[in-house]
């Protein structure tokens, strides 16, 4: 089985196809067909159940277009780049790190400095993937991945399509904190589209320009809040920390979540907790755990906002691909929006009892600062206040006639202590303002979908014919049950339509098919991963033929993976199939 097999099946059976094919297609954009849209929705619902509902979090749905100041504050305008190299012959643009990874033994070129990537391209004499021209000596540039747009007509406001759903949560933090009654920890989730103007989209759904993210932003008090590790402590997974990646003979190793926390392999317990939750979720949707691992980001590949990050990775077509990232974003995001906006991005934490503390203060004399520093006087005053809070000893040690030095926009200013009016006051406080830290599990739904298709793709032989089927878990399969009349005559079609209607009424996803031989109909459902098929025959309507077995009023239920069959009374059919789908009943017990 190859990537071509998965893509061919996906297009032929309606999972996904390149968008706008009638106009030649557009790279990096895909349309999900009937089967793919249903599978994608089931994956989203499964994620929502595990990360939103069962974790007790809130869910929001924010705009996909946001104004430029949001991304100035978040750092995406300056730090959300990929390495671009342009072919001197054909003019095609490519990701330089991908060219290195595809043609050398270097696995994580993204973490390397640009100068080092240029050296590797020259050393290995790497060429343009499109035309074969040499790329040695070509300059590599940072290329910002955000799609720019305009909000409104005329002298419109610049904006961007969001590169992640997270910022739509962060900018609304003040209101979301109120909804959470200002009690930490609390989590906010979002499932939605994100956009990245990829230099060279490739490998179908694995590198695209529009994709669906499922993200959780958990806001915590870093001094007090700890996860309840009991539910995940015994979860086992392969871990590939940075130390092993950098070692000459380093390899991933198996360990439990409890062990990697105790041994400091994963330094943030909250990150480890969600690695455990995610491992269980990925396994439940059909990711092959023999082709799965958690890999820590190397220092050079950490995002600008991350203090630490681990990726969930799966092996697909010989490559390890990222399925999701688990980042400790500390207070980066909230502090940036706190500084750049007019809102408070803190939580007021009430003390058990009021406390009396010494509070350093300054009251800058602007009649002195104004003539001395001119237009910079206000900024100097702000810098004095910050210095008093950060390092009050600077004022104490300067003496009454000394000076203190502050910095504004890279320039130093000496200010007389007496003009700062430094003092230490005793104040009684009932609490303090806390800038929460953020823990972020961010999972890609499209990549999960592709991985599940790849990992569930099976071939075997049934009745002397090769069969292709998708071994999808019943709870995420696009269709739960196919319903067939043995043949469309003698009232069998009408009875089968009635059975299908009853099953839909019970909340099951049903495909009805009366076209062709029954074996061919089974194969069609096998190929899209339908776990069960129901055949209505003459026994069902009380007119059993010699070649049929079973009690009148029963139907044949067939299980996909083993092709085993059982007779089930029509009146029990919906209840039986729901129990099979939900894992409450095994087919052997039907």
Coordinates of C-alpha atoms in Angstrom, one line a residue:
X1 CA 0.0 0.0 0.0
X2 CA 1.3 3.4 -1.0
X3 CA 0.2 7.0 -0.7
X4 CA -1.0 6.7 -4.3
X5 CA -3.4 3.9 -3.2
X6 CA -4.9 6.1 -0.4
X7 CA -5.3 9.1 -2.7
X8 CA -6.8 7.1 -5.5
X9 CA -9.3 5.5 -3.1
X10 CA -10.0 8.9 -1.5
X11 CA -10.9 10.5 -4.8
X12 CA -12.9 7.5 -6.2
X13 CA -14.9 6.9 -3.1
X14 CA -15.6 10.5 -2.1
X15 CA -13.2 11.1 0.8
X16 CA -11.3 14.1 -0.6
X17 CA -10.2 15.6 -3.9
X18 CA -8.3 18.7 -5.0
X19 CA -10.5 21.7 -5.1
X20 CA -11.7 23.5 -8.3
X21 CA -10.6 20.6 -10.6
X22 CA -12.8 22.0 -13.4
X23 CA -10.5 25.0 -13.5
X24 CA -7.3 23.1 -13.3
X25 CA -7.3 22.7 -9.5
X26 CA -5.5 24.9 -7.0
X27 CA -2.6 23.6 -5.0
X28 CA -3.0 23.3 -1.2
X29 CA -6.8 23.3 -1.2
X30 CA -9.1 20.3 -0.9
X31 CA -12.8 19.5 -1.0
X32 CA -14.0 16.8 1.3
X33 CA -16.6 14.6 -0.5
X34 CA -19.6 12.8 1.1
X35 CA -17.5 10.1 2.8
X36 CA -14.7 12.5 3.9
X37 CA -17.0 15.2 5.2
X38 CA -18.8 12.6 7.3
X39 CA -15.5 11.1 8.6
X40 CA -14.2 14.5 9.3
X41 CA -17.3 15.5 11.3
X42 CA -17.1 12.3 13.3
X43 CA -13.4 13.0 14.2
X44 CA -14.4 16.5 15.2
X45 CA -17.2 15.2 17.3
X46 CA -15.0 12.6 18.9
X47 CA -12.3 15.3 19.7
X48 CA -15.0 17.6 21.1
X49 CA -16.3 14.9 23.4
X50 CA -12.8 14.1 24.7
X51 CA -11.2 17.6 25.0
X52 CA -14.2 19.8 25.6
X53 CA -17.1 17.9 27.2
X54 CA -15.2 15.3 29.3
X55 CA -12.5 17.9 30.4
X56 CA -15.3 20.4 31.4
X57 CA -14.1 23.1 29.0
X58 CA -15.9 25.9 27.1
X59 CA -16.1 26.1 23.3
X60 CA -16.1 29.2 21.2
X61 CA -16.3 29.9 17.4
X62 CA -14.3 33.0 16.4
X63 CA -13.8 34.8 13.0
X64 CA -11.2 33.5 10.5
X65 CA -10.2 37.1 9.6
X66 CA -8.7 39.3 12.3
X67 CA -7.2 42.8 12.2
X68 CA -3.5 43.4 11.8
X69 CA -2.9 44.6 15.5
X70 CA -3.8 41.1 16.8
X71 CA -0.9 39.6 14.8
X72 CA 1.5 42.4 15.7
X73 CA 0.9 41.7 19.3
X74 CA 1.0 37.9 18.9
X75 CA 4.4 38.0 17.0
X76 CA 3.1 36.4 13.9
X77 CA 4.0 39.3 11.7
X78 CA 7.6 39.0 12.6
X79 CA 8.1 35.4 13.5
X80 CA 5.8 33.1 11.5
X81 CA 8.1 32.3 8.6
X82 CA 9.4 29.4 6.5
X83 CA 12.6 29.2 4.4
X84 CA 12.0 30.1 0.8
X85 CA 14.5 29.3 -2.0
X86 CA 13.7 30.3 -5.7
X87 CA 15.0 28.3 -8.6
X88 CA 17.2 30.5 -10.9
X89 CA 16.1 28.7 -14.0
X90 CA 12.3 28.0 -13.8
X91 CA 11.5 30.5 -11.1
X92 CA 9.6 28.0 -8.9
X93 CA 9.7 28.6 -5.1
X94 CA 10.4 25.8 -2.7
X95 CA 10.8 25.2 1.0
X96 CA 14.6 25.0 1.4
X97 CA 14.3 22.8 4.5
X98 CA 12.1 20.3 2.7
X99 CA 14.6 20.0 -0.1
X100 CA 17.3 19.2 2.4
X101 CA 15.2 16.7 4.3
X102 CA 14.1 14.9 1.1
X103 CA 17.6 14.6 -0.3
X104 CA 19.9 14.1 2.8
X105 CA 19.8 12.2 6.1
X106 CA 18.9 15.4 7.9
X107 CA 15.5 15.0 9.5
X108 CA 14.8 18.3 11.1
X109 CA 16.2 21.0 8.7
X110 CA 13.5 23.4 9.9
X111 CA 15.4 23.8 13.2
X112 CA 18.6 24.8 11.4
X113 CA 19.8 28.4 10.8
X114 CA 19.4 29.7 7.2
X115 CA 23.1 29.9 6.7
X116 CA 23.5 26.2 7.6
X117 CA 20.8 25.2 5.2
X118 CA 22.5 27.2 2.4
X119 CA 25.7 25.3 3.2
X120 CA 24.0 21.9 3.0
X121 CA 22.4 22.8 -0.3
X122 CA 25.8 23.7 -1.7
X123 CA 27.7 20.7 -0.1
X124 CA 25.2 18.1 -1.5
X125 CA 24.7 20.1 -4.8
X126 CA 20.9 19.9 -4.3
X127 CA 18.7 20.8 -7.2
X128 CA 15.3 22.3 -8.0
X129 CA 12.6 19.5 -7.7
X130 CA 10.8 21.0 -10.7
X131 CA 13.4 21.5 -13.4
X132 CA 16.6 20.0 -11.9
X133 CA 18.6 23.2 -11.9
X134 CA 21.3 23.6 -9.2
X135 CA 20.3 25.6 -6.1
X136 CA 23.8 26.1 -4.7
X137 CA 24.5 29.8 -4.1
X138 CA 20.8 30.8 -4.2
X139 CA 19.8 33.0 -1.2
X140 CA 17.3 31.6 1.2
X141 CA 14.8 34.1 2.6
X142 CA 12.2 34.1 5.4
X143 CA 8.7 34.0 3.9
X144 CA 5.7 35.0 6.1
X145 CA 3.0 32.3 5.9
X146 CA -0.1 34.5 6.6
X147 CA -2.6 35.4 4.0
X148 CA -3.2 39.2 4.0
X149 CA -6.5 40.8 3.2
X150 CA -8.4 44.1 3.6
X151 CA -11.3 44.6 5.9
X152 CA -13.8 47.0 4.4
X153 CA -13.6 49.2 1.2
X154 CA -11.5 52.2 0.4
X155 CA -8.9 53.0 3.0
X156 CA -9.6 49.7 4.6
X157 CA -8.1 48.1 7.6
X158 CA -5.4 45.5 6.9
X159 CA -6.2 42.1 8.3
X160 CA -5.1 38.5 7.9
X161 CA -6.6 35.0 7.7
X162 CA -5.8 33.4 11.0
X163 CA -2.8 31.0 10.9
X164 CA -4.1 29.3 14.0
X165 CA -7.4 29.3 15.9
X166 CA -5.7 30.2 19.2
X167 CA -5.6 34.0 18.7
X168 CA -9.4 34.1 18.4
X169 CA -9.4 32.7 22.0
X170 CA -6.6 34.8 23.4
X171 CA -8.0 38.2 22.3
X172 CA -11.3 37.4 24.0
X173 CA -9.7 36.3 27.3
X174 CA -11.1 39.2 29.4
X175 CA -14.7 38.2 28.6
X176 CA -14.0 34.5 28.7
X177 CA -12.5 34.9 32.2
X178 CA -15.7 36.4 33.3
X179 CA -17.7 33.5 31.9
X180 CA -15.4 31.2 34.0
X181 CA -16.1 33.4 37.0
X182 CA -12.4 34.4 37.1
X183 CA -11.5 31.0 38.5
X184 CA -8.3 29.2 37.3
X185 CA -7.8 26.8 35.8
X186 CA -10.2 27.0 32.9
X187 CA -10.1 25.8 29.3
X188 CA -11.5 27.1 26.0
X189 CA -11.6 25.0 22.9
X190 CA -12.2 25.8 19.2
X191 CA -12.5 23.7 16.1
X192 CA -12.2 25.7 12.9
X193 CA -10.3 26.6 9.7
X194 CA -6.8 28.1 9.7
X195 CA -4.8 29.3 6.8
X196 CA -1.1 29.2 5.9
X197 CA 0.3 30.3 2.6
X198 CA 2.6 27.3 2.2
X199 CA 5.5 27.7 -0.2
X200 CA 5.2 24.3 -1.6
X201 CA 2.0 22.3 -0.7
X202 CA 2.5 18.6 -1.1
X203 CA 1.4 15.1 -0.1
X204 CA -2.3 15.8 -0.5
X205 CA -3.8 16.6 2.9
X206 CA -0.4 16.6 4.7
X207 CA 0.8 20.0 3.6
X208 CA -2.1 22.4 2.6
X209 CA -3.0 26.0 2.7
X210 CA -6.4 25.6 4.4
X211 CA -6.9 23.1 7.2
X212 CA -9.0 22.4 10.3
X213 CA -7.5 22.8 13.7
X214 CA -8.9 21.5 17.0
X215 CA -7.3 23.5 19.8
X216 CA -7.6 23.8 23.5
X217 CA -6.1 26.7 25.4
X218 CA -5.9 25.9 29.1
X219 CA -5.4 28.9 31.4
X220 CA -3.6 28.1 34.6
X221 CA -2.0 29.7 37.7
X222 CA 1.6 28.5 37.3
X223 CA 2.2 28.7 41.0
X224 CA -0.7 26.6 42.1
X225 CA -2.5 24.6 39.4
X226 CA -1.4 21.0 38.8
X227 CA -3.1 18.3 36.7
X228 CA -4.7 15.2 38.1
X229 CA -2.3 12.7 36.6
X230 CA -4.0 9.6 38.0
X231 CA -6.2 9.0 34.9
X232 CA -3.2 9.0 32.5
X233 CA -0.2 8.0 34.7
X234 CA -0.2 4.4 33.3
X235 CA -0.6 5.4 29.6
X236 CA 2.3 4.1 27.6
X237 CA 3.8 5.7 24.5
X238 CA 7.1 6.1 22.6
X239 CA 8.9 9.3 23.5
X240 CA 11.7 10.9 21.5
X241 CA 13.1 13.8 23.5
X242 CA 15.6 16.3 22.2
X243 CA 18.5 14.7 24.0
X244 CA 17.9 11.4 22.1
X245 CA 17.5 13.2 18.7
X246 CA 20.8 15.0 19.3
X247 CA 22.7 11.9 20.4
X248 CA 24.6 9.9 17.8
X249 CA 22.8 6.7 18.6
X250 CA 19.6 8.2 20.1
X251 CA 16.3 6.4 19.7
X252 CA 12.7 6.8 20.9
X253 CA 11.9 4.7 24.0
X254 CA 8.7 3.4 25.6
X255 CA 7.6 4.9 28.9
X256 CA 4.5 5.7 30.9
X257 CA 3.2 9.3 31.3
X258 CA 4.0 8.9 35.0
X259 CA 7.6 7.9 34.3
X260 CA 8.4 10.8 31.9
X261 CA 7.1 13.3 34.5
X262 CA 8.9 11.7 37.4
X263 CA 12.2 11.5 35.4
X264 CA 11.9 15.0 34.0
X265 CA 11.7 13.9 30.3
X266 CA 8.6 16.0 29.9
X267 CA 9.3 19.0 32.1
X268 CA 5.7 20.4 32.3
X269 CA 3.2 18.1 34.0
X270 CA 0.3 19.7 32.1
X271 CA 1.9 19.0 28.8
X272 CA 2.4 15.4 29.9
X273 CA -1.2 15.1 31.0
X274 CA -2.5 16.0 27.6
X275 CA 0.0 13.7 25.9
X276 CA -1.7 10.9 27.8
X277 CA -5.2 12.1 26.9
X278 CA -4.2 12.5 23.2
X279 CA -2.6 9.1 23.0
X280 CA -5.8 7.5 24.1
X281 CA -7.8 9.6 21.7
X282 CA -5.6 8.9 18.7
X283 CA -5.8 5.2 19.4
X284 CA -9.6 5.4 19.7
X285 CA -10.0 6.9 16.2
X286 CA -7.8 4.3 14.5
X287 CA -4.2 5.5 14.5
X288 CA -1.9 2.5 14.5
X289 CA 0.0 2.7 17.8
X290 CA 3.0 0.8 16.3
X291 CA 3.4 3.8 14.0
X292 CA 3.0 6.6 16.5
X293 CA 5.3 8.5 18.9
X294 CA 5.8 11.8 20.8
X295 CA 8.8 13.9 19.6
X296 CA 10.1 16.9 21.5
X297 CA 10.9 20.1 19.5
X298 CA 14.6 20.9 19.2
X299 CA 15.6 24.4 20.3
X300 CA 15.8 25.8 16.8
X301 CA 12.3 24.7 15.8
X302 CA 10.4 26.0 18.8
X303 CA 7.7 28.5 17.8
X304 CA 8.2 32.0 19.0
X305 CA 5.5 31.6 21.7
X306 CA 6.6 28.2 23.0
X307 CA 8.7 27.5 26.1
X308 CA 8.5 23.7 25.4
X309 CA 6.6 21.7 22.8
X310 CA 6.1 18.0 21.9
X311 CA 4.6 16.7 18.7
X312 CA 2.3 13.7 18.3
X313 CA 3.7 12.1 15.1
X314 CA 2.6 9.1 13.0
X315 CA 4.5 7.2 10.3
X316 CA 2.8 7.6 6.9
X317 CA 4.3 6.3 3.7
X318 CA 7.7 6.1 5.2
X319 CA 7.8 9.5 6.8
X320 CA 7.0 10.8 10.3
X321 CA 4.4 13.5 10.1
X322 CA 3.1 15.9 12.8
X323 CA -0.4 15.2 13.9
X324 CA -0.6 17.7 16.7
X325 CA 1.5 19.9 18.9
X326 CA 1.5 20.2 22.7
X327 CA 3.0 23.5 23.7
X328 CA 3.6 25.3 27.0
X329 CA 3.1 28.9 25.9
X330 CA 3.7 30.3 29.4
X331 CA 2.3 33.9 29.6
X332 CA 3.6 34.9 26.2
X333 CA 0.2 35.4 24.5
X334 CA -1.7 37.1 27.3
X335 CA 1.2 39.4 28.2
X336 CA 1.5 40.5 24.6
X337 CA -2.2 41.3 24.3
X338 CA -2.1 42.9 27.8
X339 CA 0.6 45.2 26.6
X340 CA -0.8 46.0 23.2
X341 CA -4.5 46.4 23.9
X342 CA -6.6 48.5 26.2
X343 CA -7.9 45.5 28.2
X344 CA -6.6 43.7 31.3
X345 CA -5.5 40.1 30.6
X346 CA -5.1 39.1 34.2
X347 CA -7.1 37.2 36.8
X348 CA -7.6 38.7 40.3
X349 CA -6.6 36.0 42.8
X350 CA -8.3 36.6 46.2
X351 CA -6.1 35.9 49.3
X352 CA -7.5 33.8 52.2
X353 CA -6.7 36.7 54.4
X354 CA -5.6 40.3 53.7
X355 CA -1.9 40.9 53.9
X356 CA 0.2 44.0 54.5
X357 CA 3.1 44.5 52.1
X358 CA 5.6 47.2 51.3
X359 CA 5.0 48.7 47.9
X360 CA 7.7 50.8 46.2
X361 CA 6.3 53.8 44.4
X362 CA 7.5 56.8 42.4
X363 CA 5.8 60.1 41.7
X364 CA 8.0 61.6 38.9
X365 CA 8.3 65.4 39.0
X366 CA 7.3 66.3 35.4
X367 CA 8.4 69.9 36.0
X368 CA 12.0 68.5 36.1
X369 CA 11.6 65.6 33.6
X370 CA 9.9 67.8 31.0
X371 CA 12.6 70.4 30.4
X372 CA 15.3 67.8 30.8
X373 CA 14.0 65.1 28.5
X374 CA 11.5 66.9 26.3
X375 CA 9.3 64.5 24.3
X376 CA 10.7 61.5 26.0
X377 CA 9.7 62.7 29.5
X378 CA 6.5 60.6 29.6
X379 CA 8.4 57.4 28.5
X380 CA 11.1 58.1 31.1
X381 CA 8.4 58.4 33.8
X382 CA 6.9 55.1 32.8
X383 CA 10.4 53.5 32.9
X384 CA 10.9 54.9 36.4
X385 CA 7.7 53.2 37.6
X386 CA 8.8 49.9 36.0
X387 CA 12.2 50.1 37.6
X388 CA 10.7 50.8 41.0
X389 CA 8.5 47.7 40.8
X390 CA 11.3 45.6 39.4
X391 CA 14.4 46.8 41.3
X392 CA 13.6 49.2 44.2
X393 CA 17.2 48.8 45.5
X394 CA 18.3 50.9 42.5
X395 CA 16.7 53.9 44.2
X396 CA 17.8 53.0 47.7
X397 CA 21.4 52.5 46.7
X398 CA 21.6 55.7 44.8
X399 CA 21.3 57.9 47.9
X400 CA 19.4 61.2 48.2
X401 CA 21.6 63.1 45.7
X402 CA 22.3 60.3 43.3
X403 CA 20.8 59.2 40.0
X404 CA 19.1 56.1 38.6
X405 CA 19.5 55.0 35.0
X406 CA 16.5 53.9 32.8
X407 CA 16.4 52.8 29.2
X408 CA 13.8 54.0 26.6
X409 CA 14.0 52.7 23.1
X410 CA 17.6 51.6 23.5
X411 CA 18.8 54.9 24.9
X412 CA 19.8 55.4 28.5
X413 CA 18.7 58.3 30.7
X414 CA 20.1 59.4 34.1
X415 CA 17.4 60.7 36.4
X416 CA 18.0 62.4 39.8
X417 CA 16.5 60.3 42.6
X418 CA 14.8 63.4 44.1
X419 CA 13.0 64.0 40.8
X420 CA 11.6 60.5 40.9
X421 CA 10.1 61.0 44.4
X422 CA 10.8 57.3 45.4
X423 CA 9.0 56.0 48.5
X424 CA 8.0 52.7 50.1
X425 CA 4.5 52.5 51.4
X426 CA 2.7 49.9 53.5
X427 CA -0.5 48.7 51.8
X428 CA -3.0 46.1 52.8
X429 CA -4.0 43.9 49.9
X430 CA -6.8 41.4 49.6
X431 CA -5.4 39.7 46.5
X432 CA -3.2 40.0 43.5
X433 CA -3.5 40.1 39.7
X434 CA -2.1 37.0 38.1
X435 CA -1.2 36.7 34.4
X436 CA -2.2 33.1 33.6
X437 CA 0.1 30.7 31.8
X438 CA -1.3 28.7 28.8
X439 CA -1.1 25.0 28.0
X440 CA -2.1 24.2 24.4
X441 CA -2.9 20.9 22.8
X442 CA -3.3 21.8 19.1
X443 CA -4.4 18.9 16.8
X444 CA -4.9 18.9 13.0
X445 CA -8.1 17.2 11.9
X446 CA -7.2 16.9 8.2
X447 CA -3.9 15.1 9.0
X448 CA -5.6 12.9 11.5
X449 CA -8.2 12.0 8.8
X450 CA -5.5 11.1 6.3
X451 CA -3.5 9.1 8.8
X452 CA -6.6 7.1 9.9
X453 CA -7.3 6.3 6.2
X454 CA -3.6 5.3 5.7
X455 CA -3.4 3.2 8.9
X456 CA -6.8 1.5 8.3
X457 CA -6.2 0.5 4.6
X458 CA -6.3 -3.3 4.3
X459 CA -6.4 -5.9 1.5
X460 CA -7.3 -9.5 1.8
X461 CA -9.0 -12.2 -0.2
X462 CA -12.7 -13.1 0.1
X463 CA -14.4 -15.8 -2.1
X464 CA -11.3 -16.0 -4.3
X465 CA -11.2 -12.2 -5.0
X466 CA -8.9 -9.5 -3.6
X467 CA -10.8 -7.2 -1.3
X468 CA -9.9 -3.7 -0.2
X469 CA -11.4 -2.4 3.0
X470 CA -10.9 0.3 5.6
X471 CA -10.6 -1.0 9.2
X472 CA -12.2 2.1 10.7
X473 CA -13.5 2.1 14.2
X474 CA -17.3 2.0 14.1
X475 CA -17.7 5.2 16.1
X476 CA -15.8 7.3 13.5
X477 CA -16.7 5.5 10.2
X478 CA -18.6 7.7 7.7
X479 CA -21.4 5.2 7.5
X480 CA -22.4 2.9 10.3
X481 CA -24.5 0.4 8.3
X482 CA -25.3 -0.4 4.7
X483 CA -28.8 -1.8 4.1
X484 CA -29.5 -4.0 1.0
X485 CA -32.5 -5.9 -0.3
X486 CA -31.4 -9.3 -1.5
X487 CA -33.0 -8.2 -4.8
X488 CA -35.4 -5.3 -5.6
X489 CA -38.6 -7.3 -6.1
X490 CA -41.3 -9.2 -4.3
X491 CA -41.5 -6.5 -1.6
X492 CA -37.9 -6.8 -0.5
X493 CA -37.0 -3.3 -1.7
X494 CA -39.9 -1.8 0.3
X495 CA -39.0 -3.8 3.4
X496 CA -35.4 -2.8 3.1
X497 CA -36.3 0.9 2.7
X498 CA -38.4 0.6 5.9
X499 CA -35.5 -0.9 7.8
X500 CA -33.2 1.8 6.6
X501 CA -35.7 4.5 7.7
X502 CA -36.0 2.9 11.2
X503 CA -32.2 2.8 11.6
X504 CA -31.9 6.4 10.6
X505 CA -34.6 7.3 13.1
X506 CA -32.4 5.6 15.7
X507 CA -29.6 8.0 14.9
X508 CA -27.5 5.6 12.7
X509 CA -25.8 6.7 9.5
X510 CA -27.2 4.5 6.8
X511 CA -26.4 3.9 3.2
X512 CA -29.0 2.2 1.0
X513 CA -27.9 0.2 -2.0
X514 CA -29.9 -2.1 -4.3
X515 CA -27.7 -2.0 -7.3
X516 CA -25.8 -5.1 -8.5
X517 CA -24.8 -8.4 -7.0
X518 CA -24.9 -8.5 -3.2
X519 CA -21.2 -9.3 -3.1
X520 CA -20.4 -6.2 -5.0
X521 CA -22.5 -4.1 -2.7
X522 CA -20.6 -5.6 0.3
X523 CA -17.3 -4.6 -1.4
X524 CA -18.4 -1.0 -2.0
X525 CA -19.2 -0.6 1.7
X526 CA -16.0 -2.4 2.8
X527 CA -14.0 0.1 0.7
X528 CA -15.4 3.1 2.6
X529 CA -15.1 1.4 6.0
X530 CA -18.8 0.7 6.8
X531 CA -18.5 -1.7 9.7
X532 CA -21.9 -3.4 9.3
X533 CA -24.2 -4.4 6.5
X534 CA -27.8 -5.6 6.7
X535 CA -29.5 -7.7 4.1
X536 CA -33.2 -8.0 3.8
X537 CA -34.2 -11.4 2.2
X538 CA -37.2 -13.6 1.8
X539 CA -36.9 -14.9 5.4
X540 CA -37.3 -11.3 6.6
X541 CA -40.8 -11.1 5.0
X542 CA -41.8 -14.6 6.1
X543 CA -41.3 -16.3 2.7
X544 CA -38.1 -18.2 3.3
X545 CA -36.5 -20.0 0.3
X546 CA -34.5 -23.3 0.4
X547 CA -31.2 -21.5 0.4
X548 CA -32.0 -19.2 3.3
X549 CA -31.7 -19.9 7.0
X550 CA -33.1 -18.1 10.1
X551 CA -36.3 -17.2 11.8
X552 CA -39.0 -15.2 10.0
X553 CA -38.8 -11.5 10.7
X554 CA -34.9 -11.5 10.9
X555 CA -32.3 -9.9 8.7
X556 CA -28.7 -10.9 8.0
X557 CA -26.1 -8.6 9.7
X558 CA -22.5 -8.8 8.3
X559 CA -19.4 -7.6 10.1
X560 CA -16.9 -5.9 7.8
X561 CA -13.5 -7.1 9.1
X562 CA -14.2 -10.8 9.4
X563 CA -17.2 -11.0 7.0
X564 CA -19.0 -13.0 9.7
X565 CA -22.8 -13.0 9.6
X566 CA -25.6 -13.3 12.1
X567 CA -29.4 -13.2 12.0
X568 CA -31.0 -10.5 14.1
X569 CA -34.8 -9.8 14.6
X570 CA -35.9 -6.7 12.9
X571 CA -37.4 -5.3 16.1
X572 CA -34.0 -5.7 17.8
X573 CA -31.9 -4.5 14.9
X574 CA -31.5 -0.8 15.8
X575 CA -30.6 -1.5 19.4
X576 CA -28.1 -4.2 18.4
X577 CA -26.4 -1.9 15.9
X578 CA -26.2 1.0 18.3
X579 CA -24.6 -1.3 20.9
X580 CA -22.1 -2.6 18.3
X581 CA -21.2 0.9 17.2
X582 CA -20.6 2.1 20.7
X583 CA -18.5 -0.9 21.7
X584 CA -21.1 -2.1 24.2
X585 CA -21.6 -5.4 22.3
X586 CA -19.1 -7.6 20.4
X587 CA -20.2 -9.2 17.2
X588 CA -19.4 -12.6 18.6
X589 CA -22.2 -12.1 21.1
X590 CA -24.8 -11.2 18.5

